[in-house]
Short mmCIF file of C-alpha atoms in Angstrom, two decimals:
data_model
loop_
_atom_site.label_atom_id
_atom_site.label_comp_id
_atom_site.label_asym_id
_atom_site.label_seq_id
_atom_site.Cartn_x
_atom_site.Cartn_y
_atom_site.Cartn_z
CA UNK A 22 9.08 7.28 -7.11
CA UNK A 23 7.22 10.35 -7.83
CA UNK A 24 4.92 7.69 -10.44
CA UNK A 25 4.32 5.51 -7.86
CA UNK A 26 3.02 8.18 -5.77
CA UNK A 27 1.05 9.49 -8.72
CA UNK A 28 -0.53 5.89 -8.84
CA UNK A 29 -1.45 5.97 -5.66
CA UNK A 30 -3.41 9.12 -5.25
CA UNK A 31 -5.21 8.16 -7.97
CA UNK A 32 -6.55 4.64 -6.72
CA UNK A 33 -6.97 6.78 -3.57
CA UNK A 34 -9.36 9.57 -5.70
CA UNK A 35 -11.35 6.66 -7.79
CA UNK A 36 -11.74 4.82 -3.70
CA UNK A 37 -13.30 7.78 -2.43
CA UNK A 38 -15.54 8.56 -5.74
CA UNK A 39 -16.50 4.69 -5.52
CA UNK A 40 -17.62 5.08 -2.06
CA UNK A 41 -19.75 8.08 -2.64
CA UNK A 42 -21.33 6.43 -5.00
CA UNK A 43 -22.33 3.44 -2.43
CA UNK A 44 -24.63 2.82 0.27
CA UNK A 45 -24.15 5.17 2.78
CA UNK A 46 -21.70 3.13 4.92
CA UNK A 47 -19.99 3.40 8.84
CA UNK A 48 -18.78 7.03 7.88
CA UNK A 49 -22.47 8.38 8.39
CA UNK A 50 -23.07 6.58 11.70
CA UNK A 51 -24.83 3.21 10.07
CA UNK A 52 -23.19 0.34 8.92
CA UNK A 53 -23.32 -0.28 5.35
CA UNK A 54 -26.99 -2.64 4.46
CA UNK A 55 -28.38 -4.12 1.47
CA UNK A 56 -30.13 -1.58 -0.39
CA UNK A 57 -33.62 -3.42 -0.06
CA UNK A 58 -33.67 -3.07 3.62
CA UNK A 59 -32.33 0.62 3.56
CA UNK A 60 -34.95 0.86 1.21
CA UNK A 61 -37.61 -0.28 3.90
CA UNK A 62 -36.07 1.44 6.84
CA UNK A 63 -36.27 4.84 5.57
CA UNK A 64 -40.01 3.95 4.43
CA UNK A 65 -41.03 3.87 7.90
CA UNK A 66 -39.14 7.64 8.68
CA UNK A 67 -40.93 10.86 8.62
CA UNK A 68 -40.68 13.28 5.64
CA UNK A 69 -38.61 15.69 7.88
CA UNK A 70 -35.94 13.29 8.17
CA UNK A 71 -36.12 11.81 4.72
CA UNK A 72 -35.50 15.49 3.58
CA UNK A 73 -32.50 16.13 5.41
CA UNK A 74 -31.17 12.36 4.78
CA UNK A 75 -30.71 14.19 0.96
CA UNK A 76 -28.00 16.28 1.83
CA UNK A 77 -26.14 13.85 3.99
CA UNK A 78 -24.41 12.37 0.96
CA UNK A 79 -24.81 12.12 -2.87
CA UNK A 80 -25.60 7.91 -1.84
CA UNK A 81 -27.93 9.03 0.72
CA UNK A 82 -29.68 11.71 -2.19
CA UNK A 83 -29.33 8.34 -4.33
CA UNK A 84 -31.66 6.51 -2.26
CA UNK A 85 -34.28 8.96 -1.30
CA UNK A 86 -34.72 9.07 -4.72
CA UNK A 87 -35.14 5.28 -5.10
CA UNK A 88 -37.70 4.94 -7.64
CA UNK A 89 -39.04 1.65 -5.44
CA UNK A 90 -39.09 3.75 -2.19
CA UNK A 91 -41.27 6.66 -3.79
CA UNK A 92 -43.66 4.79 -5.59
CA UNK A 93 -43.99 1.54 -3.65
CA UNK A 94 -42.92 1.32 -0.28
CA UNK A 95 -43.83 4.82 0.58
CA UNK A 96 -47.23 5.89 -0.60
CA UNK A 97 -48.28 2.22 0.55
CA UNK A 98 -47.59 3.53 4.37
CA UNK A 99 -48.88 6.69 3.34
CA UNK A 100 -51.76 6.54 5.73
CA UNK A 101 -49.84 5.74 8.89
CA UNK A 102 -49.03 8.42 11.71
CA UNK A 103 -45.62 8.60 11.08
CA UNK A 104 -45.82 9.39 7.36
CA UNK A 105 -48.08 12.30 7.97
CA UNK A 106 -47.43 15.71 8.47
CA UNK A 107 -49.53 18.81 9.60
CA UNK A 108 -49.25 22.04 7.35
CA UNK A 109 -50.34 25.02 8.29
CA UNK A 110 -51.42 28.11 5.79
CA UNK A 111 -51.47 31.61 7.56
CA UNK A 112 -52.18 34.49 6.11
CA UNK A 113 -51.90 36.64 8.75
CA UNK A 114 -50.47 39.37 9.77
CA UNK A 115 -48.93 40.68 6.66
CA UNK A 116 -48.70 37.74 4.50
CA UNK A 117 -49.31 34.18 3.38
CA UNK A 118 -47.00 31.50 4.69
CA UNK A 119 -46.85 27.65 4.81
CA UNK A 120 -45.60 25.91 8.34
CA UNK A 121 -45.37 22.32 8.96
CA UNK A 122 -44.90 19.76 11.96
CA UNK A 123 -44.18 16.08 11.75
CA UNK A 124 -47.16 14.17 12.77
CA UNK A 125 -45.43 11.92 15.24
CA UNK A 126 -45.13 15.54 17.57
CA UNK A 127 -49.14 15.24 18.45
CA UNK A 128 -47.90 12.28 21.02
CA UNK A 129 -44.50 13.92 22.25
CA UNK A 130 -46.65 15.88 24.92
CA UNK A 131 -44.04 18.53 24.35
CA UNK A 132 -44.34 22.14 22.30
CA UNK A 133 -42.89 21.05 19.15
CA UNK A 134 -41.37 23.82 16.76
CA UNK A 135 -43.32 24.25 13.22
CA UNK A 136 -40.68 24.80 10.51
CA UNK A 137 -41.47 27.44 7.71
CA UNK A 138 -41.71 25.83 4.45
CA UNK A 139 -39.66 27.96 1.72
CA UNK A 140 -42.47 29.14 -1.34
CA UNK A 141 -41.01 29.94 -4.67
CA UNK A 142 -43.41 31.51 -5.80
CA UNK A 143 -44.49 34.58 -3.45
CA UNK A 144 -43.85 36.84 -6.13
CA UNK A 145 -46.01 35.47 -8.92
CA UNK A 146 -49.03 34.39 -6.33
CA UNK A 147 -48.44 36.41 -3.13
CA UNK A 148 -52.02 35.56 -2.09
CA UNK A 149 -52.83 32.14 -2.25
CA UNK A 150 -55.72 29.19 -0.98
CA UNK A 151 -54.43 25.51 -0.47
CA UNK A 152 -57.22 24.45 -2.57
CA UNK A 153 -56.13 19.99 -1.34
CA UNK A 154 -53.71 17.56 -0.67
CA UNK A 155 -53.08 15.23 -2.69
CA UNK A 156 -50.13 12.41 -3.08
CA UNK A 157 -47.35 14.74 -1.54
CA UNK A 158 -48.94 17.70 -3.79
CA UNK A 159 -50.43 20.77 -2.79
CA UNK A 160 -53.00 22.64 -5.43
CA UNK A 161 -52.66 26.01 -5.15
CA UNK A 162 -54.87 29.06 -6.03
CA UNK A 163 -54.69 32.62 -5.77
CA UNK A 164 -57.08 34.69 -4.27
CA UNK A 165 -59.14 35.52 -7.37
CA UNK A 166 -58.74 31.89 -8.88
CA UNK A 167 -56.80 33.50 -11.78
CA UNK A 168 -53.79 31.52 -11.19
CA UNK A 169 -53.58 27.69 -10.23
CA UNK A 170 -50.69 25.74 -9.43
CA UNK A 171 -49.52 22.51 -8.31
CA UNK A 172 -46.35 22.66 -5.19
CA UNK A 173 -44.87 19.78 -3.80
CA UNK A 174 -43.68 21.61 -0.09
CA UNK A 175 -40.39 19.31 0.65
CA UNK A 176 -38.35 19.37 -2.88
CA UNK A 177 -39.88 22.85 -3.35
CA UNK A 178 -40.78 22.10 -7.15
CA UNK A 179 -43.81 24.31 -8.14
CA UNK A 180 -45.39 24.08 -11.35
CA UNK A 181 -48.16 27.11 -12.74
CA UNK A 182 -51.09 25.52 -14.51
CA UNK A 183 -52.11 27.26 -18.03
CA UNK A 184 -54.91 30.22 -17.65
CA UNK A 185 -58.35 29.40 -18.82
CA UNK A 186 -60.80 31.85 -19.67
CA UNK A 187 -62.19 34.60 -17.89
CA UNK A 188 -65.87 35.61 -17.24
CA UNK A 189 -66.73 39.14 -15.63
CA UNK A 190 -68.06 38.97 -12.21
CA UNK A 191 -66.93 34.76 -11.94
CA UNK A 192 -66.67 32.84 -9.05
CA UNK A 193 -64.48 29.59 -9.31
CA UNK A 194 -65.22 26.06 -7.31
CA UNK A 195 -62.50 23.92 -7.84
CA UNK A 196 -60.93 20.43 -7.41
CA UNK A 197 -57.66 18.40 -7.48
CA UNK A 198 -57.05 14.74 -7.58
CA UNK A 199 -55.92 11.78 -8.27
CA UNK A 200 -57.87 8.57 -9.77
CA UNK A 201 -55.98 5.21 -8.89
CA UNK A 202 -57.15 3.68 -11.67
CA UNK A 203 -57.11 6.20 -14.19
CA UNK A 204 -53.40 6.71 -12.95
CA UNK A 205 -53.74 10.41 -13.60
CA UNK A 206 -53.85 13.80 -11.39
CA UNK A 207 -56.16 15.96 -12.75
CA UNK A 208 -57.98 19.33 -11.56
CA UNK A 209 -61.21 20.65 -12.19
CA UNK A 210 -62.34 24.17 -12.32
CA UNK A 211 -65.71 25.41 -12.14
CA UNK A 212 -66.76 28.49 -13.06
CA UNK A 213 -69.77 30.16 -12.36
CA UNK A 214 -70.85 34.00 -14.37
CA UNK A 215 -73.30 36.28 -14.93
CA UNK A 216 -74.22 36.96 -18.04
CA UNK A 217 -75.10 41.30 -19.44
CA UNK A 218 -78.42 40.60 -18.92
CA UNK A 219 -78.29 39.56 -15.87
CA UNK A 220 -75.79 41.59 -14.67
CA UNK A 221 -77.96 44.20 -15.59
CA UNK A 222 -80.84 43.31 -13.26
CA UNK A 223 -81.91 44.52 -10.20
CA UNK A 224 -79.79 43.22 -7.25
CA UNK A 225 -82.56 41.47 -5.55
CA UNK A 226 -83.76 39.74 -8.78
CA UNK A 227 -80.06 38.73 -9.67
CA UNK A 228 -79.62 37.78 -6.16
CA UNK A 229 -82.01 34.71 -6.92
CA UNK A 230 -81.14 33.64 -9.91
CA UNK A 231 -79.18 30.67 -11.32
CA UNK A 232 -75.64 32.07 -12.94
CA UNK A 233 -74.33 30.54 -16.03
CA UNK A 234 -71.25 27.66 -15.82
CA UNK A 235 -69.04 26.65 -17.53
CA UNK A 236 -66.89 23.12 -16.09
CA UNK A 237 -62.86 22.86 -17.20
CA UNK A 238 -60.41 20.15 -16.50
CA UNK A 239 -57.06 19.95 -17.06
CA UNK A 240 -55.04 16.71 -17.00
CA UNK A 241 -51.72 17.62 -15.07
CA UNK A 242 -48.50 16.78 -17.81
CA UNK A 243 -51.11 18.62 -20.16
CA UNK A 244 -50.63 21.91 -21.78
CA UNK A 245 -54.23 22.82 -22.19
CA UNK A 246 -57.71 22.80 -20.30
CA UNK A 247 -60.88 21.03 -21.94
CA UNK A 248 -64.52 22.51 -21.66
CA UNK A 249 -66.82 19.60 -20.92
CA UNK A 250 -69.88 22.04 -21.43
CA UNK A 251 -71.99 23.74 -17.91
CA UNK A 252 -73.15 21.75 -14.85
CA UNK A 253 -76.66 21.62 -13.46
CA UNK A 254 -75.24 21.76 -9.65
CA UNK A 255 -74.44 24.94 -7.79
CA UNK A 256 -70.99 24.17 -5.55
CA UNK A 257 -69.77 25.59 -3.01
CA UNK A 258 -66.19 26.04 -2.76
CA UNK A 259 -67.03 26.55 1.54
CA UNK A 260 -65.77 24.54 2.79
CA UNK A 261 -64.29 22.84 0.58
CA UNK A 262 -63.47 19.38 -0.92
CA UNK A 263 -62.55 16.10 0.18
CA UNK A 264 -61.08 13.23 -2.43
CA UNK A 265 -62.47 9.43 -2.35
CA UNK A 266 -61.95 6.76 -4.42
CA UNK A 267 -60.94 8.63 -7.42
CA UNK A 268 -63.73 11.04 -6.92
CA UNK A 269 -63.85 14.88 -6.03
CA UNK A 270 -66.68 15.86 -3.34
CA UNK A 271 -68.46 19.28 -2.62
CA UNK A 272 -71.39 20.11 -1.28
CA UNK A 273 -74.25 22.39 -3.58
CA UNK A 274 -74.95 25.78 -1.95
CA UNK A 275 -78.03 26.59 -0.23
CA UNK A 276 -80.36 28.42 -1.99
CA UNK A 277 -83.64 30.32 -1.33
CA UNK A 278 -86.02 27.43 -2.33
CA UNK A 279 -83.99 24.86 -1.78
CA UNK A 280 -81.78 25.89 1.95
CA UNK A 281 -80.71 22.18 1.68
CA UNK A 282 -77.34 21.03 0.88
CA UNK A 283 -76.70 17.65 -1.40
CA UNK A 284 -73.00 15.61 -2.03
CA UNK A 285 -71.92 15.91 -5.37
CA UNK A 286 -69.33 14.08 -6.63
CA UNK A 287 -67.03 14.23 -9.84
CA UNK A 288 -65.48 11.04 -11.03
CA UNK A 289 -62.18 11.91 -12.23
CA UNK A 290 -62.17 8.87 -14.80
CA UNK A 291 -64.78 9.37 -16.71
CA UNK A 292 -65.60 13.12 -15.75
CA UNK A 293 -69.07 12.98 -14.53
CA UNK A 294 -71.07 14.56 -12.15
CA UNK A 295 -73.07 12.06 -9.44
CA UNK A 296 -74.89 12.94 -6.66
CA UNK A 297 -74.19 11.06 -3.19
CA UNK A 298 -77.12 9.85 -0.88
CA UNK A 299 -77.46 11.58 2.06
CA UNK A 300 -78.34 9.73 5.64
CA UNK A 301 -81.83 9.43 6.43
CA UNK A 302 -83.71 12.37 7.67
CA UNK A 303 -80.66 14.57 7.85
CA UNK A 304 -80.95 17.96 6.95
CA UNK A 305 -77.65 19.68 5.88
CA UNK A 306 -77.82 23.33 6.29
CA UNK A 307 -75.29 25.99 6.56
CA UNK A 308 -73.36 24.37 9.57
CA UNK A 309 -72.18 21.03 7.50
CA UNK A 310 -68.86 19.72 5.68
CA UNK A 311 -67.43 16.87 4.33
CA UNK A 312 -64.56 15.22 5.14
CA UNK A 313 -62.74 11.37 4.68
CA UNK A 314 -61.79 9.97 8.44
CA UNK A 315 -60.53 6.53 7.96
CA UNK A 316 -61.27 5.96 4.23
CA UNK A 317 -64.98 7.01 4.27
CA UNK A 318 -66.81 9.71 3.34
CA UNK A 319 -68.45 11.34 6.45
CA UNK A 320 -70.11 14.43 7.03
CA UNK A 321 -69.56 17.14 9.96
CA UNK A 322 -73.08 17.99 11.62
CA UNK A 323 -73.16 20.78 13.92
CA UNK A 324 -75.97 20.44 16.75
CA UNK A 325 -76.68 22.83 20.32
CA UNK A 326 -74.70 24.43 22.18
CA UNK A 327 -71.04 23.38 19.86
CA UNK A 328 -72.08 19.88 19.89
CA UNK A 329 -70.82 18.07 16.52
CA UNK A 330 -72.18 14.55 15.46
CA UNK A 331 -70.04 12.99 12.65
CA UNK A 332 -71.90 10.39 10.10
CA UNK A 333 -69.73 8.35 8.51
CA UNK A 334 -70.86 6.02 5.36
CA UNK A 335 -69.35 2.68 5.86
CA UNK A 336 -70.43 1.43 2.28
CA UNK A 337 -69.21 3.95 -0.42
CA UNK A 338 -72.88 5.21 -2.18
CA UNK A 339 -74.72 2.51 -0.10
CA UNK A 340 -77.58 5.03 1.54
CA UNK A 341 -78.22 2.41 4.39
CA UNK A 342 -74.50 2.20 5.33
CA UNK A 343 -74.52 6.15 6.77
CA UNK A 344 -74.08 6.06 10.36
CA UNK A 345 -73.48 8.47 13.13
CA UNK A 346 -70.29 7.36 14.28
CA UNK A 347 -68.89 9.94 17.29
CA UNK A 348 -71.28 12.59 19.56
CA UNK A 349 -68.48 15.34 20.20
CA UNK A 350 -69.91 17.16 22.91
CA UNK A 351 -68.94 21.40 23.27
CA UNK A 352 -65.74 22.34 24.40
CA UNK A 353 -63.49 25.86 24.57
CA UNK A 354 -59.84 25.51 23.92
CA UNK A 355 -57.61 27.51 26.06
CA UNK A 356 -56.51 29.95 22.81
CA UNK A 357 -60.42 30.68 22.23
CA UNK A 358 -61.40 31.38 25.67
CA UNK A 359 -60.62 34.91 25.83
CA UNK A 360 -62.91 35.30 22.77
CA UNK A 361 -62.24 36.02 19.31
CA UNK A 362 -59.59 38.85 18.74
CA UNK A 363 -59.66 41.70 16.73
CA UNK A 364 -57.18 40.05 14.40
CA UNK A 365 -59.67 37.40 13.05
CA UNK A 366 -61.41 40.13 11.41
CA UNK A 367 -58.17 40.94 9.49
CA UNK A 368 -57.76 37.19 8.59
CA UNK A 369 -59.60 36.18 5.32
CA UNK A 370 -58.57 32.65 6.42
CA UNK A 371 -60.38 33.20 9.98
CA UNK A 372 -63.76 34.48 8.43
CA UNK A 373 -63.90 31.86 5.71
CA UNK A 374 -63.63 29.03 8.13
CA UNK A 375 -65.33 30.33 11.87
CA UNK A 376 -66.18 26.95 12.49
CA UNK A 377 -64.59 23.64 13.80
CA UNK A 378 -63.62 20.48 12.02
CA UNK A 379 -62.90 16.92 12.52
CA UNK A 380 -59.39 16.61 10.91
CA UNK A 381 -57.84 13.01 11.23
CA UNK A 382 -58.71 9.90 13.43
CA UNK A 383 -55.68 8.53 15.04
CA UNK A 384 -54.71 4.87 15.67
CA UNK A 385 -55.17 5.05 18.76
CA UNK A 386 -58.91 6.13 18.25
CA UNK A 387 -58.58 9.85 19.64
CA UNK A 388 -60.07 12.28 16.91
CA UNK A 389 -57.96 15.37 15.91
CA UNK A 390 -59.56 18.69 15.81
CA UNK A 391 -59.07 22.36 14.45
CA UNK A 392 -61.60 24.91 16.37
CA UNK A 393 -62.13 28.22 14.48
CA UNK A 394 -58.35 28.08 12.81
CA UNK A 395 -57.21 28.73 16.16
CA UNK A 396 -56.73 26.19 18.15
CA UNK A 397 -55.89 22.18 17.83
CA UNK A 398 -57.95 19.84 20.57
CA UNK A 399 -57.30 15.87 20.89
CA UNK A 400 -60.91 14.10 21.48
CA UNK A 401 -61.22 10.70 23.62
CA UNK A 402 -64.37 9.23 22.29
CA UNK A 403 -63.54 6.61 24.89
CA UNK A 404 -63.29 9.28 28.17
CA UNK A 405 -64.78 12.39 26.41
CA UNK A 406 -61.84 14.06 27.27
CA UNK A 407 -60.39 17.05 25.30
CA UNK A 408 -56.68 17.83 25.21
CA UNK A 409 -55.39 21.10 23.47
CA UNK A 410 -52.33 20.62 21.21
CA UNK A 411 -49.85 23.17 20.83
CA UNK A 412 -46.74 23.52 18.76
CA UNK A 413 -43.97 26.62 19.36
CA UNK A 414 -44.51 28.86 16.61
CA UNK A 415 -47.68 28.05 15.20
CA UNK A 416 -49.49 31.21 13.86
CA UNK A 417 -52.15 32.72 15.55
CA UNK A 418 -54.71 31.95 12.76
CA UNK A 419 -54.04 29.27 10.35
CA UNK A 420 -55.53 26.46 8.49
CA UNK A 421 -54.39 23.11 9.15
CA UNK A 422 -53.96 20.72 6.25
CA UNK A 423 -53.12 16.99 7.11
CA UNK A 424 -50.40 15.88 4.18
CA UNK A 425 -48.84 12.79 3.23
CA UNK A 426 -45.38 13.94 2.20
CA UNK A 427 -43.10 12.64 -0.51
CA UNK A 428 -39.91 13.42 -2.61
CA UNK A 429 -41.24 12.61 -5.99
CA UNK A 430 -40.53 15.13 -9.17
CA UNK A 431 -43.27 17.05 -10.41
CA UNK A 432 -42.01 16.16 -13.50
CA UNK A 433 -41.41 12.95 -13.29
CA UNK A 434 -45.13 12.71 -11.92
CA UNK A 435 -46.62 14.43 -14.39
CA UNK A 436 -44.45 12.60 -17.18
CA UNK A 437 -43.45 15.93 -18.30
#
């Protein structure tokens, strides 16, 4: 009798380890499906959800792992509403911090919570710059540029990038990508010195001349940076760049005999520098960036009175394909119209980017954006309408990354 029993609770344990390992089945609310169309359905969820499906069940951990679902049927809706995600990186009051809000809450009409995103590595790189998004992968600097890193924000994997070398009195411009082709993430770092001599001159003379540079790229999986020699462009890491077609995008920095700004691009396959046409009888000056709104390359113009005109080139590096695709007219967001506070002046974030930018074009044609990393604003092109966006919790000064989340390993990735 007491064998029989025995037998029994043991086809009983190997039941319950067999169904574990199985499609999640009626016991988690869904009835048990093929894995090819669980496989689709939880394509078309939002990262927030995928993440928590993880710790419903080893099965459901099983399938958000899918191989297929990571590097198929996700990243090929990664440009759809409901597999984006806005993060926002405050540094203010006391200390850097990473938020984030599925994308889907921009059309709920209600005050959606952000969620703090857990960082690893505060202790190593307690001061930080989200440097771009790339792929589910954040590129990380710290405020010096002396460390780099690479952080996916929703398995919480973080990698630190080798050092490189060091220059006295440096400044660093640097990139991240990805090239489709190339099927490899790579980042770029520029670095820009002064040599003795003339470190030694007046500071007026210094003031106007060219500093040395040296370019450095390091192919992620690697254990070492290259030198591909110095560059003949000044960038400017203000504000920023923007990744297109397998090319990294900055503009060159105004200088005293030449105030205008050019596109330069770096083509992550074969690691040279290009430079982009600009429209016709635009000047960019101070008050330009770059950004990608619906797979093209377009450029942020500011005008009177907080007008912005955005140019868009439909043609990638056709100069007769730029056109000026939306007239934005001025408009004051409820959170800015008491004026600046005091606090701006305390956040490095606020003074590096006292300006407004076009962020994301939605489906429905309504343009998303960020005014002085305060405030969030929906744009009708259609009405002319403005509509602030709020979300409970969202820090008082912050800047606001759009990012296509995944689950994939860094390792795995990087074929580490």
């Amino acid at each position: 009798m007491d064998s029989n029993n025995r037998e029994e609770q043991q086809k009983t344990s190997r039941s319950k380890e067999e169904n574990d390992q199985s499609l999640p089945a009626a016991s988690t609310g869904i009835v048990s499906l093929p894995r090819e169309i669980m496989l689709q359905i939880l394509s078309k969820v939002s990262i927030s959800s995928l993440v928590q499906f993880k710790y419903v069940s080893k099965a459901w951990r099983i399938l958000t792992q899918d191989p297929y679902l990571l590097d198929h049927l996700y990243p090929n809706r990664s440009r759809e509403d409901n597999q984006l995600c806005l993060i926002f990186h405050s540094n203010y009051p006391i200390k850097n911090q990473l938020y984030f809000v599925d994308f889907d809450a921009i059309y709920s009409g209600k005050e959606t919570p952000v969620k703090k995103i857990e960082m690893p590595f505060c202790s190593s790189s307690p001061e930080f710059d989200v440097v771009s998004s790339c792929n589910g992968l954040l590129c990380l600097s710290s405020d010096n540029s002396s460390i780099t890193s690479v952080y996916n924000p929703f398995t919480r994997e973080y990698r630190e990038l080798p050092n490189t070398n060091q220059y006295p009195k440096q400044s660093v411009v640097l990139g991240f990508g990805f090239h489709p082709s190339a099927k490899e993430y790579k980042v770029v770092k520029i670095i820009y010195y002064w040599s003795n001599e003339q470190t030694n001159l007046r500071h007026g003379i210094r003031r106007f001349s060219f500093p040395k540079s040296e370019v450095q790229v390091l192919s992620l999986g690697s254990s070492s940076w290259r030198s591909l020699g110095k560059t003949s462009y000044y960038l400017d890491d203000w504000p920023g760049q923007v990744l297109l077609n397998g090319r990294i995008h900055w503009e060159t920095r105004p200088r005293r005999y030449r105030p205008h700004r050019n596109i330069i691009s770096f083509d992550l396959a074969d690691e040279q520098f290009r430079e982009i046409p600009k429209p016709d009888h635009l000047i960019l000056r101070n008050l330009a960036y770059l950004a990608v709104l619906r797979g093209c390359l377009s450029i942020g113009l500011y005008v009177n009175y907080g007008k912005l005109e955005i140019w868009v080139m439909k043609e990638y590096g056709l100069n007769e394909s730029w056109a000026k695709e939306f007239n934005i007219g001025s408009y004051v967001p409820k959170a800015l119209e008491l004026g600046l506070e005091r606090s701006s002046m305390i956040s490095r974030i606020a003074k590096r980017r006292s300006f407004n930018r076009v962020l994301y074009v939605l489906k429905n044609g309504k343009i998303l954006l960020e005014y002085k990393c305060k405030a969030l604003v929906l744009y009708d092109p259609k009405t002319e309408d403005f509509k602030d966006v709020g979300f409970k919790g969202m820090p008082n000064w912050c800047e606001t990354v759009v990012h296509v989340g995944n689950l994939n390993q860094i390792d795995t990735t990087f074929g580490l």
